mmCIF file of C-alpha atoms in Angstrom:
data_model
loop_
_atom_site.group_PDB
_atom_site.id
_atom_site.type_symbol
_atom_site.label_atom_id
_atom_site.label_comp_id
_atom_site.label_asym_id
_atom_site.label_seq_id
_atom_site.Cartn_x
_atom_site.Cartn_y
_atom_site.Cartn_z
ATOM 1 C CA MET Z 201 -18.527 -14.144 15.667
ATOM 2 C CA PRO Z 202 -18.233 -10.572 14.008
ATOM 3 C CA LEU Z 203 -21.261 -10.725 12.359
ATOM 4 C CA LEU Z 204 -21.294 -6.849 11.401
ATOM 5 C CA TYR Z 205 -17.947 -7.019 10.071
ATOM 6 C CA ASP Z 206 -18.747 -10.163 8.266
ATOM 7 C CA LEU Z 207 -21.811 -8.804 6.454
ATOM 8 C CA GLY Z 208 -19.864 -5.161 6.097
ATOM 9 C CA THR Z 209 -17.118 -7.127 3.938
ATOM 10 C CA ALA Z 210 -19.596 -9.190 1.857
ATOM 11 C CA LEU Z 211 -20.971 -5.821 1.059
ATOM 12 C CA TYR Z 212 -17.857 -4.453 -0.041
ATOM 13 C CA HIS Z 213 -16.734 -7.645 -1.650
ATOM 14 C CA ALA Z 214 -20.463 -7.310 -3.788
ATOM 15 C CA ALA Z 215 -19.869 -3.237 -4.388
ATOM 16 C CA ILE Z 216 -16.424 -4.173 -6.196
ATOM 17 C CA ARG Z 217 -17.859 -7.227 -8.195
ATOM 18 C CA ALA Z 218 -20.827 -4.791 -9.436
ATOM 19 C CA THR Z 219 -18.721 -2.453 -10.794
ATOM 20 C CA VAL Z 220 -16.567 -4.694 -13.014
ATOM 21 C CA PRO Z 221 -18.408 -3.934 -16.062
ATOM 22 C CA PHE Z 222 -17.521 -0.238 -15.730
ATOM 23 C CA ASN Z 223 -13.929 0.009 -13.920
ATOM 24 C CA SER Z 224 -10.977 -1.861 -14.605
ATOM 25 C CA LYS Z 225 -9.197 -2.136 -11.706
ATOM 26 C CA ALA Z 226 -12.426 -3.966 -10.104
ATOM 27 C CA ARG Z 227 -11.939 -5.859 -13.167
ATOM 28 C CA ALA Z 228 -8.642 -6.673 -12.248
ATOM 29 C CA TRP Z 229 -9.236 -7.220 -8.751
ATOM 30 C CA VAL Z 230 -11.787 -10.204 -9.653
ATOM 31 C CA GLN Z 231 -9.928 -11.594 -12.652
ATOM 32 C CA GLY Z 232 -6.527 -11.597 -10.517
ATOM 33 C CA ARG Z 233 -8.161 -14.052 -7.401
ATOM 34 C CA LYS Z 234 -9.978 -16.357 -10.065
ATOM 35 C CA ASP Z 235 -7.349 -18.841 -9.460
ATOM 36 C CA VAL Z 236 -5.418 -18.022 -6.317
ATOM 37 C CA TRP Z 237 -5.707 -21.534 -4.689
ATOM 38 C CA GLN Z 238 -4.423 -23.046 -7.410
ATOM 39 C CA ARG Z 239 -1.561 -21.251 -7.300
ATOM 40 C CA LEU Z 240 -1.196 -21.078 -3.544
ATOM 41 C CA GLU Z 241 -1.247 -24.730 -3.713
ATOM 42 C CA ALA Z 242 1.280 -25.288 -5.937
ATOM 43 C CA LYS Z 243 4.028 -23.022 -4.259
ATOM 44 C CA SER Z 244 3.036 -24.507 -0.773
ATOM 45 C CA GLY Z 245 5.630 -26.658 -0.699
ATOM 46 C CA VAL Z 246 8.336 -23.977 -1.343
ATOM 47 C CA LEU Z 247 6.566 -21.418 1.381
ATOM 48 C CA LYS Z 248 6.308 -23.666 4.792
ATOM 49 C CA GLY Z 249 7.749 -21.482 7.108
ATOM 50 C CA CYS Z 250 7.793 -18.334 5.118
ATOM 51 C CA LEU Z 251 8.233 -14.831 6.199
ATOM 52 C CA TRP Z 252 4.771 -13.346 5.244
ATOM 53 C CA MET Z 253 4.206 -10.117 4.788
ATOM 54 C CA HIS Z 254 0.911 -8.411 3.245
ATOM 55 C CA CYS Z 255 0.194 -5.097 1.910
ATOM 56 C CA ALA Z 256 -2.672 -3.007 0.338
ATOM 57 C CA SER Z 257 -0.992 -1.834 -2.288
ATOM 58 C CA VAL Z 258 2.354 -0.317 -3.686
ATOM 59 C CA GLY Z 259 2.945 2.644 -1.269
ATOM 60 C CA GLU Z 260 2.393 0.098 1.581
ATOM 61 C CA PHE Z 261 4.758 -2.396 0.029
ATOM 62 C CA GLU Z 262 7.471 0.601 0.220
ATOM 63 C CA GLN Z 263 7.085 1.300 3.574
ATOM 64 C CA GLY Z 264 7.394 -2.728 4.383
ATOM 65 C CA ARG Z 265 10.281 -3.343 2.024
ATOM 66 C CA PRO Z 266 12.803 -2.103 4.499
ATOM 67 C CA VAL Z 267 11.966 -4.192 7.289
ATOM 68 C CA LEU Z 268 11.482 -7.511 4.921
ATOM 69 C CA GLU Z 269 15.026 -6.874 3.330
ATOM 70 C CA ALA Z 270 16.734 -6.655 6.589
ATOM 71 C CA LEU Z 271 14.505 -9.550 8.132
ATOM 72 C CA LYS Z 272 15.916 -11.303 4.810
ATOM 73 C CA ALA Z 273 19.481 -10.404 5.077
ATOM 74 C CA GLU Z 274 19.317 -11.953 8.761
ATOM 75 C CA HIS Z 275 17.314 -14.938 7.445
ATOM 76 C CA PRO Z 276 18.309 -15.574 3.686
ATOM 77 C CA ASP Z 277 17.562 -19.071 3.791
ATOM 78 C CA THR Z 278 13.673 -18.745 4.785
ATOM 79 C CA PRO Z 279 10.825 -18.298 1.892
ATOM 80 C CA VAL Z 280 9.069 -14.973 1.394
ATOM 81 C CA LEU Z 281 4.934 -14.788 0.804
ATOM 82 C CA LEU Z 282 4.301 -11.301 -0.248
ATOM 83 C CA THR Z 283 0.563 -10.504 -0.708
ATOM 84 C CA PHE Z 284 -1.317 -7.676 -1.793
ATOM 85 C CA PHE Z 285 -5.182 -6.220 -1.856
ATOM 86 C CA SER Z 286 -5.130 -4.377 -4.456
ATOM 87 C CA PRO Z 287 -4.614 -5.169 -8.111
ATOM 88 C CA SER Z 288 -1.933 -1.958 -8.527
ATOM 89 C CA GLY Z 289 0.270 -3.389 -5.455
ATOM 90 C CA TYR Z 290 -0.069 -6.879 -7.345
ATOM 91 C CA GLU Z 291 0.635 -6.245 -10.936
ATOM 92 C CA ALA Z 292 3.546 -3.646 -9.811
ATOM 93 C CA LEU Z 293 5.573 -6.343 -7.481
ATOM 94 C CA LYS Z 294 4.345 -9.518 -8.893
ATOM 95 C CA GLN Z 295 7.849 -10.452 -9.914
ATOM 96 C CA PHE Z 296 10.007 -8.913 -6.573
ATOM 97 C CA PRO Z 297 12.921 -10.655 -6.639
ATOM 98 C CA LEU Z 298 13.038 -11.547 -2.815
ATOM 99 C CA ALA Z 299 9.843 -13.085 -2.801
ATOM 100 C CA GLU Z 300 9.507 -16.943 -3.687
ATOM 101 C CA HIS Z 301 5.860 -16.359 -4.668
ATOM 102 C CA VAL Z 302 3.602 -13.041 -4.724
ATOM 103 C CA GLU Z 303 -0.507 -13.479 -4.584
ATOM 104 C CA TYR Z 304 -3.640 -11.523 -4.044
ATOM 105 C CA LEU Z 305 -5.026 -12.108 -0.583
ATOM 106 C CA PRO Z 306 -8.038 -14.348 -0.291
ATOM 107 C CA ALA Z 307 -11.213 -12.857 0.753
ATOM 108 C CA ASP Z 308 -11.289 -12.715 4.532
ATOM 109 C CA SER Z 309 -13.154 -15.430 5.967
ATOM 110 C CA ALA Z 310 -12.517 -18.255 8.610
ATOM 111 C CA ALA Z 311 -12.291 -20.651 6.437
ATOM 112 C CA ASN Z 312 -9.949 -19.078 3.855
ATOM 113 C CA ALA Z 313 -7.573 -17.832 6.701
ATOM 114 C CA ARG Z 314 -7.250 -21.453 8.284
ATOM 115 C CA ARG Z 315 -6.764 -22.693 4.360
ATOM 116 C CA LEU Z 316 -3.821 -19.961 4.133
ATOM 117 C CA LEU Z 317 -2.217 -20.492 7.128
ATOM 118 C CA ALA Z 318 -2.232 -24.142 6.720
ATOM 119 C CA LEU Z 319 -0.633 -24.194 3.655
ATOM 120 C CA ILE Z 320 1.792 -22.003 4.363
ATOM 121 C CA GLU Z 321 2.788 -22.529 7.858
ATOM 122 C CA PRO Z 322 4.109 -18.670 8.151
ATOM 123 C CA SER Z 323 7.137 -18.384 10.836
ATOM 124 C CA LYS Z 324 6.811 -14.702 10.955
ATOM 125 C CA VAL Z 325 4.163 -12.234 9.489
ATOM 126 C CA LEU Z 326 4.707 -8.398 8.971
ATOM 127 C CA TRP Z 327 1.180 -6.198 7.862
ATOM 128 C CA VAL Z 328 1.851 -2.863 6.779
ATOM 129 C CA LYS Z 329 0.134 0.368 7.993
ATOM 130 C CA TYR Z 330 -3.586 0.006 7.959
ATOM 131 C CA GLU Z 331 -4.450 -3.871 6.633
ATOM 132 C CA PHE Z 332 -6.900 -5.003 9.052
ATOM 133 C CA TRP Z 333 -8.418 -8.280 8.256
ATOM 134 C CA TYR Z 334 -10.120 -10.372 11.306
ATOM 135 C CA HIS Z 335 -10.185 -13.592 10.269
ATOM 136 C CA TYR Z 336 -6.428 -13.506 9.090
ATOM 137 C CA LEU Z 337 -5.314 -12.032 12.288
ATOM 138 C CA ALA Z 338 -7.485 -14.093 14.867
ATOM 139 C CA ALA Z 339 -6.180 -17.179 13.017
ATOM 140 C CA LEU Z 340 -2.097 -16.208 13.514
ATOM 141 C CA HIS Z 341 -2.849 -14.997 17.018
ATOM 142 C CA LYS Z 342 -4.758 -18.661 17.913
ATOM 143 C CA GLY Z 343 -1.622 -20.216 15.543
ATOM 144 C CA ASP Z 344 0.499 -18.271 17.992
ATOM 145 C CA VAL Z 345 2.525 -16.657 14.928
ATOM 146 C CA PRO Z 346 4.428 -13.774 15.754
ATOM 147 C CA THR Z 347 2.625 -11.263 14.046
ATOM 148 C CA TYR Z 348 3.842 -7.509 13.474
ATOM 149 C CA LEU Z 349 2.352 -4.179 12.249
ATOM 150 C CA VAL Z 350 4.712 -1.998 10.481
ATOM 151 C CA SER Z 351 4.472 1.722 9.894
ATOM 152 C CA ALA Z 352 0.906 1.889 11.061
ATOM 153 C CA ILE Z 353 -0.698 5.244 11.922
ATOM 154 C CA PHE Z 354 -3.501 5.873 13.829
ATOM 155 C CA ARG Z 355 -6.490 8.506 14.378
ATOM 156 C CA ALA Z 356 -8.691 9.491 16.642
ATOM 157 C CA GLY Z 357 -11.849 9.006 14.404
ATOM 158 C CA GLN Z 358 -10.833 5.487 13.360
ATOM 159 C CA PRO Z 359 -13.179 2.275 14.496
ATOM 160 C CA PHE Z 360 -10.474 1.306 17.249
ATOM 161 C CA PHE Z 361 -11.565 4.113 19.442
ATOM 162 C CA ARG Z 362 -14.807 4.799 18.902
ATOM 163 C CA TRP Z 363 -17.891 2.810 21.221
ATOM 164 C CA TYR Z 364 -18.272 0.198 17.941
ATOM 165 C CA GLY Z 365 -15.148 -0.545 17.681
ATOM 166 C CA SER Z 366 -15.071 -4.018 19.629
ATOM 167 C CA THR Z 367 -14.151 -6.391 16.469
ATOM 168 C CA HIS Z 368 -11.566 -3.970 15.356
ATOM 169 C CA ARG Z 369 -10.026 -3.463 19.159
ATOM 170 C CA SER Z 370 -9.788 -7.115 19.178
ATOM 171 C CA MET Z 371 -7.840 -7.240 16.052
ATOM 172 C CA LEU Z 372 -5.222 -5.046 17.404
ATOM 173 C CA ARG Z 373 -4.403 -7.502 19.917
ATOM 174 C CA CYS Z 374 -3.843 -10.074 17.533
ATOM 175 C CA PHE Z 375 -0.296 -8.375 17.209
ATOM 176 C CA ARG Z 376 2.871 -9.315 18.982
ATOM 177 C CA HIS Z 377 4.042 -5.832 18.429
ATOM 178 C CA LEU Z 378 3.072 -2.480 16.774
ATOM 179 C CA PHE Z 379 5.421 -0.030 14.984
ATOM 180 C CA VAL Z 380 3.977 3.294 14.548
ATOM 181 C CA GLN Z 381 4.977 6.294 12.998
ATOM 182 C CA ASP Z 382 4.140 8.768 15.758
ATOM 183 C CA GLU Z 383 3.609 9.565 19.562
ATOM 184 C CA ARG Z 384 -0.352 10.580 18.873
ATOM 185 C CA SER Z 385 -0.727 6.763 17.537
ATOM 186 C CA ARG Z 386 0.968 5.411 20.514
ATOM 187 C CA ALA Z 387 -1.051 8.009 22.772
ATOM 188 C CA LEU Z 388 -4.504 6.977 21.028
ATOM 189 C CA LEU Z 389 -3.257 2.662 21.657
ATOM 190 C CA ALA Z 390 -2.125 3.269 25.066
ATOM 191 C CA GLY Z 391 -5.838 4.781 25.498
ATOM 192 C CA ILE Z 392 -7.479 1.438 24.857
ATOM 193 C CA ALA Z 393 -4.872 -0.444 26.465
ATOM 194 C CA ILE Z 394 -2.839 -1.518 23.564
ATOM 195 C CA THR Z 395 1.076 -1.050 24.979
ATOM 196 C CA ASP Z 396 3.344 -3.210 22.914
ATOM 197 C CA VAL Z 397 3.810 -0.067 20.732
ATOM 198 C CA THR Z 398 7.000 1.600 19.737
ATOM 199 C CA VAL Z 399 7.485 4.906 17.611
ATOM 200 C CA SER Z 400 9.855 3.893 15.118
ATOM 201 C CA GLY Z 401 8.782 6.908 12.359
ATOM 202 C CA ASP Z 402 7.393 6.421 9.029
ATOM 203 C CA THR Z 403 9.889 3.492 7.350
ATOM 204 C CA ARG Z 404 8.712 5.363 3.817
ATOM 205 C CA PHE Z 405 11.851 7.697 4.612
ATOM 206 C CA ASP Z 406 14.254 4.787 4.946
ATOM 207 C CA ARG Z 407 13.060 3.583 1.406
ATOM 208 C CA VAL Z 408 13.201 6.650 -0.444
ATOM 209 C CA ASP Z 409 16.589 7.687 1.132
ATOM 210 C CA ALA Z 410 18.016 4.211 -0.275
ATOM 211 C CA ILE Z 411 16.537 4.835 -3.810
ATOM 212 C CA ARG Z 412 18.091 8.364 -3.407
ATOM 213 C CA GLN Z 413 21.623 6.945 -2.271
ATOM 214 C CA GLY Z 414 21.305 3.508 -4.721
ATOM 215 C CA ASN Z 415 19.778 4.751 -7.951
ATOM 216 C CA SER Z 416 21.847 6.512 -10.773
ATOM 217 C CA ASP Z 417 20.906 9.932 -12.431
ATOM 218 C CA LEU Z 418 17.757 9.957 -14.643
ATOM 219 C CA PRO Z 419 18.678 12.024 -17.793
ATOM 220 C CA ILE Z 420 15.503 12.962 -18.515
ATOM 221 C CA ALA Z 421 14.484 14.686 -14.807
ATOM 222 C CA THR Z 422 18.171 15.643 -14.575
ATOM 223 C CA GLY Z 423 17.903 17.540 -17.823
ATOM 224 C CA PHE Z 424 14.182 19.040 -16.878
ATOM 225 C CA SER Z 425 15.388 19.833 -13.768
ATOM 226 C CA GLY Z 426 18.252 21.726 -14.911
ATOM 227 C CA SER Z 427 19.766 24.597 -12.343
ATOM 228 C CA GLY Z 428 16.553 25.580 -10.707
ATOM 229 C CA PRO Z 429 14.189 24.143 -8.089
ATOM 230 C CA VAL Z 430 12.157 20.916 -8.949
ATOM 231 C CA LEU Z 431 9.141 19.766 -7.165
ATOM 232 C CA VAL Z 432 8.329 16.369 -7.280
ATOM 233 C CA CYS Z 433 4.760 15.006 -5.939
ATOM 234 C CA GLY Z 434 4.388 11.340 -6.193
ATOM 235 C CA SER Z 435 0.916 8.994 -5.866
ATOM 236 C CA ILE Z 436 -1.244 11.918 -5.936
ATOM 237 C CA TRP Z 437 -4.984 11.730 -6.125
ATOM 238 C CA PRO Z 438 -7.178 14.195 -7.531
ATOM 239 C CA ALA Z 439 -7.782 16.660 -4.286
ATOM 240 C CA ASP Z 440 -4.045 16.554 -4.203
ATOM 241 C CA GLU Z 441 -3.275 18.061 -7.376
ATOM 242 C CA LYS Z 442 -6.196 20.708 -6.741
ATOM 243 C CA VAL Z 443 -4.295 21.785 -3.959
ATOM 244 C CA LEU Z 444 -0.888 21.800 -5.898
ATOM 245 C CA GLU Z 445 -2.235 24.034 -8.965
ATOM 246 C CA SER Z 446 -3.837 26.304 -6.538
ATOM 247 C CA THR Z 447 -0.557 26.890 -4.682
ATOM 248 C CA LEU Z 448 1.831 26.697 -7.828
ATOM 249 C CA TRP Z 449 -0.735 29.726 -9.121
ATOM 250 C CA ARG Z 450 0.146 31.738 -5.857
ATOM 251 C CA MET Z 451 3.870 31.392 -5.643
ATOM 252 C CA GLU Z 452 6.171 33.980 -6.355
ATOM 253 C CA LEU Z 453 8.605 32.059 -8.224
ATOM 254 C CA PRO Z 454 7.891 29.786 -10.937
ATOM 255 C CA LEU Z 455 8.678 26.123 -10.369
ATOM 256 C CA LYS Z 456 9.202 23.097 -12.154
ATOM 257 C CA CYS Z 457 7.085 19.762 -11.177
ATOM 258 C CA ILE Z 458 7.147 16.156 -11.896
ATOM 259 C CA VAL Z 459 3.386 14.605 -11.297
ATOM 260 C CA VAL Z 460 3.134 11.429 -10.953
ATOM 261 C CA PRO Z 461 -1.113 10.045 -10.533
ATOM 262 C CA HIS Z 462 -1.645 7.214 -8.031
ATOM 263 C CA GLU Z 463 -3.466 6.020 -10.569
ATOM 264 C CA LEU Z 464 -2.251 5.641 -13.871
ATOM 265 C CA ASP Z 465 -4.508 4.713 -15.924
ATOM 266 C CA LYS Z 466 -5.796 6.861 -19.417
ATOM 267 C CA ALA Z 467 -8.696 8.641 -17.331
ATOM 268 C CA MET Z 468 -6.538 9.968 -14.518
ATOM 269 C CA LEU Z 469 -3.788 10.781 -16.820
ATOM 270 C CA ARG Z 470 -6.302 12.891 -18.963
ATOM 271 C CA ARG Z 471 -7.696 14.519 -15.949
ATOM 272 C CA THR Z 472 -4.029 14.953 -14.680
ATOM 273 C CA GLU Z 473 -3.323 16.812 -18.157
ATOM 274 C CA GLY Z 474 -6.288 18.848 -17.947
ATOM 275 C CA ARG Z 475 -5.639 20.344 -14.483
ATOM 276 C CA PHE Z 476 -2.045 21.538 -15.328
ATOM 277 C CA PRO Z 477 -1.770 23.836 -18.357
ATOM 278 C CA ARG Z 478 1.090 23.751 -20.825
ATOM 279 C CA PRO Z 479 4.172 23.337 -21.427
ATOM 280 C CA LEU Z 480 3.178 19.644 -20.094
ATOM 281 C CA VAL Z 481 4.670 16.237 -21.231
ATOM 282 C CA ARG Z 482 4.105 12.623 -20.079
ATOM 283 C CA TRP Z 483 7.480 11.145 -19.396
ATOM 284 C CA SER Z 484 7.007 8.143 -21.780
ATOM 285 C CA GLU Z 485 6.650 10.460 -24.541
ATOM 286 C CA LEU Z 486 10.255 11.937 -23.844
ATOM 287 C CA GLN Z 487 12.327 8.956 -25.198
ATOM 288 C CA GLY Z 488 15.055 9.721 -23.126
ATOM 289 C CA SER Z 489 15.264 13.192 -23.762
ATOM 290 C CA PRO Z 490 13.815 16.227 -21.504
ATOM 291 C CA PRO Z 491 11.079 18.338 -23.423
ATOM 292 C CA LYS Z 492 12.779 20.910 -25.124
ATOM 293 C CA ASN Z 493 10.434 23.928 -23.794
ATOM 294 C CA ALA Z 494 11.157 22.189 -20.088
ATOM 295 C CA ARG Z 495 10.482 25.417 -18.390
ATOM 296 C CA PRO Z 496 8.543 26.778 -15.229
ATOM 297 C CA ARG Z 497 5.540 28.308 -15.918
ATOM 298 C CA THR Z 498 5.018 31.711 -14.732
ATOM 299 C CA PRO Z 499 2.345 32.547 -11.855
ATOM 300 C CA ARG Z 500 -0.712 34.771 -11.897
#
């Protein structure tokens, strides 16, 4: 039994619950899971034999989406279960049209894993990038359910490649095949005898290209861009904002930016606004028209 893993998971969940009074995301994480088994049981009949894709959040979903859509096109009658770890992923995709059901992943335990697999009896499972939950993966492996890791990326400092990482290495052996983003990841896995690996690149680029080809023009963005270059920075964290700010000030030519923080709560938006001086305006305030003062700021 992975005792240290189970202890770490329990402490992690306890820490999330302890921050509920102070953190809206933690509160959503806890509240969203309150009736998870009732919802899954109600959908069990239509989910039998499903294609199950699990992601951490929205970014990972976008990486898995091209694969999911391709499989659904080949097997249109196969139901889809889409699960998320984070509330931001669940809230953003809970109405995803290709899925029969979108849900939070119940806490990782041997009992929960057995219960979920008995309810849905998946025919194929996709996990995206860096979601590793021991009991779910062990149960899938024991049940001989074809399970694939998509758009994964590995680094030498991860537990898989350290002396104490036996539990993590055992999780990798639960996948029938791993699709990784780069050759470095493949080489790291080969070093621990994981060889059912294909270097397939980052599926995020497939998704971005599909959006570019299928999306109509955004009048606000088009008006803001004008004839000059625009830098679009999506799903960025405070550390990214700091790098972006210092880089913009060092540029010889001014540049317009569209910045989308990873977290869109009020506090994060205020921090972003404080970091980037005016002229600055929130997209939601534009009401279909670009700002009249949409001009790049002058470098120092």
